[in-house]
Amino acid sequence: MDEELDEIVSVPFDEDDIDESNQVYRTYKMDFERKRIGGMIDGKEAVVQAIWKILSTTRFAHLIYDDQYGCDFFNKINDSGLTDDFLESDMPVMLEEALLYDERITGVSDFSYEIISHDSVHVSFVASTIYGDIEIEGAIADGD
């Protein structure tokens, strides 16, 4: 009997056989205003949610995320030693690095920002995704 079980369990697996083009990116829908989760989303709606989640998460601030997840905006904005010229050149790089962590996002363009306060920044950009281009605009607050 054990020999039969071994034959059933040992199925050869070849990673090259995986068709990632049909991968479904379904996730829970987050209501950021009410701080609740309910229902499921996918497609562009899920990517938009992921973008806001990434940008709202300060990089290196939470042990639950690896060191590649999140955005460095507030780590840099709150550093009084950095010049406006440095931020002007570094903010687009930080945004792109943060968002390209998500494999559904293929590029970022037309980025502009305005620092509202030490814990808030308004951003505007176009995210190129596997679902097409998505225009993003809004304020991000440092929640940490």
PDB file of C-alpha atoms in Angstrom:
ATOM      1  CA  MET A   1       0.000   0.000   0.000  1.00  0.00           C
ATOM      2  CA  ASP A   2       2.807   2.436   0.867  1.00  0.00           C
ATOM      3  CA  GLU A   3       4.424   1.839  -2.542  1.00  0.00           C
ATOM      4  CA  GLU A   4       1.166   2.827  -4.273  1.00  0.00           C
ATOM      5  CA  LEU A   5       0.954   6.008  -2.222  1.00  0.00           C
ATOM      6  CA  ASP A   6       4.528   6.944  -3.113  1.00  0.00           C
ATOM      7  CA  GLU A   7       3.690   6.634  -6.807  1.00  0.00           C
ATOM      8  CA  ILE A   8       0.620   8.847  -6.465  1.00  0.00           C
ATOM      9  CA  VAL A   9       2.363  11.571  -4.452  1.00  0.00           C
ATOM     10  CA  SER A  10       5.552  11.817  -6.514  1.00  0.00           C
ATOM     11  CA  VAL A  11       4.276  13.729  -9.533  1.00  0.00           C
ATOM     12  CA  PRO A  12       6.996  15.326 -11.672  1.00  0.00           C
ATOM     13  CA  PHE A  13       6.779  19.127 -11.749  1.00  0.00           C
ATOM     14  CA  ASP A  14       8.388  21.312 -14.377  1.00  0.00           C
ATOM     15  CA  GLU A  15       8.344  25.061 -13.686  1.00  0.00           C
ATOM     16  CA  ASP A  16       8.592  25.737 -17.435  1.00  0.00           C
ATOM     17  CA  ASP A  17       5.082  24.297 -17.818  1.00  0.00           C
ATOM     18  CA  ILE A  18       3.499  27.126 -15.815  1.00  0.00           C
ATOM     19  CA  ASP A  19       1.550  29.566 -17.986  1.00  0.00           C
ATOM     20  CA  GLU A  20       1.829  32.898 -16.163  1.00  0.00           C
ATOM     21  CA  SER A  21      -0.134  34.773 -18.846  1.00  0.00           C
ATOM     22  CA  ASN A  22      -3.352  33.349 -17.397  1.00  0.00           C
ATOM     23  CA  GLN A  23      -2.489  34.169 -13.794  1.00  0.00           C
ATOM     24  CA  VAL A  24      -5.362  35.757 -11.894  1.00  0.00           C
ATOM     25  CA  TYR A  25      -4.504  38.554  -9.483  1.00  0.00           C
ATOM     26  CA  ARG A  26      -7.533  38.402  -7.235  1.00  0.00           C
ATOM     27  CA  THR A  27      -7.350  39.984  -3.795  1.00  0.00           C
ATOM     28  CA  TYR A  28      -9.461  41.300  -0.962  1.00  0.00           C
ATOM     29  CA  LYS A  29     -11.012  44.736  -1.449  1.00  0.00           C
ATOM     30  CA  MET A  30      -9.765  47.252   1.098  1.00  0.00           C
ATOM     31  CA  ASP A  31     -11.854  50.246   2.156  1.00  0.00           C
ATOM     32  CA  PHE A  32      -9.125  52.657   3.254  1.00  0.00           C
ATOM     33  CA  GLU A  33     -11.571  55.251   4.632  1.00  0.00           C
ATOM     34  CA  ARG A  34     -13.534  52.871   6.862  1.00  0.00           C
ATOM     35  CA  LYS A  35     -10.514  50.647   7.478  1.00  0.00           C
ATOM     36  CA  ARG A  36     -12.420  47.519   6.504  1.00  0.00           C
ATOM     37  CA  ILE A  37     -11.941  44.623   4.128  1.00  0.00           C
ATOM     38  CA  GLY A  38     -14.856  43.175   2.212  1.00  0.00           C
ATOM     39  CA  GLY A  39     -15.370  41.416  -1.087  1.00  0.00           C
ATOM     40  CA  MET A  40     -12.857  40.586  -3.773  1.00  0.00           C
ATOM     41  CA  ILE A  41     -11.344  42.564  -6.660  1.00  0.00           C
ATOM     42  CA  ASP A  42      -9.025  41.913  -9.586  1.00  0.00           C
ATOM     43  CA  GLY A  43      -7.758  43.600 -12.746  1.00  0.00           C
ATOM     44  CA  LYS A  44      -7.186  47.356 -12.825  1.00  0.00           C
ATOM     45  CA  GLU A  45      -9.071  47.891  -9.570  1.00  0.00           C
ATOM     46  CA  ALA A  46      -6.695  45.549  -7.737  1.00  0.00           C
ATOM     47  CA  VAL A  47      -3.645  47.286  -9.239  1.00  0.00           C
ATOM     48  CA  VAL A  48      -4.911  50.722  -8.185  1.00  0.00           C
ATOM     49  CA  GLN A  49      -5.439  49.386  -4.660  1.00  0.00           C
ATOM     50  CA  ALA A  50      -1.932  47.881  -4.657  1.00  0.00           C
ATOM     51  CA  ILE A  51      -0.430  51.202  -5.783  1.00  0.00           C
ATOM     52  CA  TRP A  52      -2.058  53.113  -2.927  1.00  0.00           C
ATOM     53  CA  LYS A  53      -1.109  50.384  -0.453  1.00  0.00           C
ATOM     54  CA  ILE A  54       2.537  50.431  -1.556  1.00  0.00           C
ATOM     55  CA  LEU A  55       2.750  54.225  -1.461  1.00  0.00           C
ATOM     56  CA  SER A  56       1.048  54.381   1.946  1.00  0.00           C
ATOM     57  CA  THR A  57       3.482  51.906   3.488  1.00  0.00           C
ATOM     58  CA  THR A  58       6.734  53.418   4.692  1.00  0.00           C
ATOM     59  CA  ARG A  59       9.586  51.215   3.575  1.00  0.00           C
ATOM     60  CA  PHE A  60      11.521  49.454   6.379  1.00  0.00           C
ATOM     61  CA  ALA A  61       8.909  50.467   8.997  1.00  0.00           C
ATOM     62  CA  HIS A  62       7.074  47.129   9.325  1.00  0.00           C
ATOM     63  CA  LEU A  63       8.627  43.750   9.993  1.00  0.00           C
ATOM     64  CA  ILE A  64       5.769  42.011   8.185  1.00  0.00           C
ATOM     65  CA  TYR A  65       7.066  43.308   4.818  1.00  0.00           C
ATOM     66  CA  ASP A  66      10.412  42.510   3.224  1.00  0.00           C
ATOM     67  CA  ASP A  67      12.876  45.346   2.669  1.00  0.00           C
ATOM     68  CA  GLN A  68      11.716  45.879  -0.912  1.00  0.00           C
ATOM     69  CA  TYR A  69       8.069  46.641  -0.093  1.00  0.00           C
ATOM     70  CA  GLY A  70       6.822  50.166   0.484  1.00  0.00           C
ATOM     71  CA  CYS A  71       7.953  53.649  -0.409  1.00  0.00           C
ATOM     72  CA  ASP A  72      10.779  55.832   0.910  1.00  0.00           C
ATOM     73  CA  PHE A  73       8.985  59.181   0.488  1.00  0.00           C
ATOM     74  CA  PHE A  74       8.563  59.929   4.179  1.00  0.00           C
ATOM     75  CA  ASN A  75      11.990  58.584   5.096  1.00  0.00           C
ATOM     76  CA  LYS A  76      13.419  61.257   2.765  1.00  0.00           C
ATOM     77  CA  ILE A  77      10.913  64.114   3.234  1.00  0.00           C
ATOM     78  CA  ASN A  78      11.498  64.113   6.978  1.00  0.00           C
ATOM     79  CA  ASP A  79      15.298  64.219   6.555  1.00  0.00           C
ATOM     80  CA  SER A  80      16.154  67.899   7.116  1.00  0.00           C
ATOM     81  CA  GLY A  81      19.634  67.358   5.657  1.00  0.00           C
ATOM     82  CA  LEU A  82      18.319  66.762   2.132  1.00  0.00           C
ATOM     83  CA  THR A  83      18.036  69.627  -0.354  1.00  0.00           C
ATOM     84  CA  ASP A  84      15.043  70.362  -2.570  1.00  0.00           C
ATOM     85  CA  ASP A  85      17.224  69.525  -5.607  1.00  0.00           C
ATOM     86  CA  PHE A  86      17.975  66.106  -4.153  1.00  0.00           C
ATOM     87  CA  LEU A  87      14.278  65.411  -3.557  1.00  0.00           C
ATOM     88  CA  GLU A  88      13.428  66.646  -7.048  1.00  0.00           C
ATOM     89  CA  SER A  89      15.771  64.075  -8.573  1.00  0.00           C
ATOM     90  CA  ASP A  90      15.156  61.264  -6.077  1.00  0.00           C
ATOM     91  CA  MET A  91      11.342  61.281  -5.733  1.00  0.00           C
ATOM     92  CA  PRO A  92      10.679  59.803  -9.217  1.00  0.00           C
ATOM     93  CA  VAL A  93      13.270  57.077  -8.592  1.00  0.00           C
ATOM     94  CA  MET A  94      11.711  56.191  -5.223  1.00  0.00           C
ATOM     95  CA  LEU A  95       8.248  56.003  -6.792  1.00  0.00           C
ATOM     96  CA  GLU A  96       9.371  53.786  -9.633  1.00  0.00           C
ATOM     97  CA  GLU A  97      11.373  51.452  -7.384  1.00  0.00           C
ATOM     98  CA  ALA A  98       8.421  51.097  -5.020  1.00  0.00           C
ATOM     99  CA  LEU A  99       5.878  50.329  -7.737  1.00  0.00           C
ATOM    100  CA  LEU A 100       7.969  48.070  -9.961  1.00  0.00           C
ATOM    101  CA  TYR A 101       8.107  45.656  -7.010  1.00  0.00           C
ATOM    102  CA  ASP A 102       4.598  44.654  -8.153  1.00  0.00           C
ATOM    103  CA  GLU A 103       4.936  42.489 -11.269  1.00  0.00           C
ATOM    104  CA  ARG A 104       1.691  43.876 -12.715  1.00  0.00           C
ATOM    105  CA  ILE A 105       3.254  47.347 -13.000  1.00  0.00           C
ATOM    106  CA  THR A 106       5.626  47.721 -15.938  1.00  0.00           C
ATOM    107  CA  GLY A 107       6.518  51.411 -15.775  1.00  0.00           C
ATOM    108  CA  VAL A 108       5.801  54.865 -14.392  1.00  0.00           C
ATOM    109  CA  SER A 109       5.664  58.165 -16.293  1.00  0.00           C
ATOM    110  CA  ASP A 110       4.547  61.799 -16.013  1.00  0.00           C
ATOM    111  CA  PHE A 111       5.364  61.927 -12.297  1.00  0.00           C
ATOM    112  CA  SER A 112       4.849  65.132 -10.366  1.00  0.00           C
ATOM    113  CA  TYR A 113       4.584  65.768  -6.663  1.00  0.00           C
ATOM    114  CA  GLU A 114       4.027  68.488  -4.106  1.00  0.00           C
ATOM    115  CA  ILE A 115       5.064  68.178  -0.486  1.00  0.00           C
ATOM    116  CA  ILE A 116       2.072  69.345   1.527  1.00  0.00           C
ATOM    117  CA  SER A 117       3.615  68.897   4.965  1.00  0.00           C
ATOM    118  CA  HIS A 118       6.205  66.721   6.724  1.00  0.00           C
ATOM    119  CA  ASP A 119       3.690  63.854   6.689  1.00  0.00           C
ATOM    120  CA  SER A 120       1.753  64.387   3.461  1.00  0.00           C
ATOM    121  CA  VAL A 121       2.608  64.531  -0.236  1.00  0.00           C
ATOM    122  CA  HIS A 122       0.372  64.929  -3.283  1.00  0.00           C
ATOM    123  CA  VAL A 123       1.360  62.785  -6.275  1.00  0.00           C
ATOM    124  CA  SER A 124       0.265  62.496  -9.876  1.00  0.00           C
ATOM    125  CA  PHE A 125       1.566  59.953 -12.411  1.00  0.00           C
ATOM    126  CA  VAL A 126       0.663  57.336 -14.988  1.00  0.00           C
ATOM    127  CA  ALA A 127       1.288  53.697 -14.096  1.00  0.00           C
ATOM    128  CA  SER A 128       1.754  51.368 -17.062  1.00  0.00           C
ATOM    129  CA  THR A 129       0.351  47.974 -16.126  1.00  0.00           C
ATOM    130  CA  ILE A 130      -0.455  44.632 -17.696  1.00  0.00           C
ATOM    131  CA  TYR A 131      -4.043  45.970 -17.863  1.00  0.00           C
ATOM    132  CA  GLY A 132      -3.121  49.238 -19.610  1.00  0.00           C
ATOM    133  CA  ASP A 133      -2.206  52.707 -18.400  1.00  0.00           C
ATOM    134  CA  ILE A 134      -3.756  53.986 -15.164  1.00  0.00           C
ATOM    135  CA  GLU A 135      -3.733  57.636 -14.105  1.00  0.00           C
ATOM    136  CA  ILE A 136      -3.118  58.065 -10.379  1.00  0.00           C
ATOM    137  CA  GLU A 137      -3.556  61.292  -8.449  1.00  0.00           C
ATOM    138  CA  GLY A 138      -4.022  61.977  -4.772  1.00  0.00           C
ATOM    139  CA  ALA A 139      -2.471  62.646  -1.410  1.00  0.00           C
ATOM    140  CA  ILE A 140      -0.426  60.143   0.538  1.00  0.00           C
ATOM    141  CA  ALA A 141      -0.166  60.533   4.290  1.00  0.00           C
ATOM    142  CA  ASP A 142       2.505  59.048   6.489  1.00  0.00           C
ATOM    143  CA  GLY A 143       0.600  56.675   8.748  1.00  0.00           C
ATOM    144  CA  ASP A 144       3.557  55.559  10.864  1.00  0.00           C
TER     145      ASP A 144
END
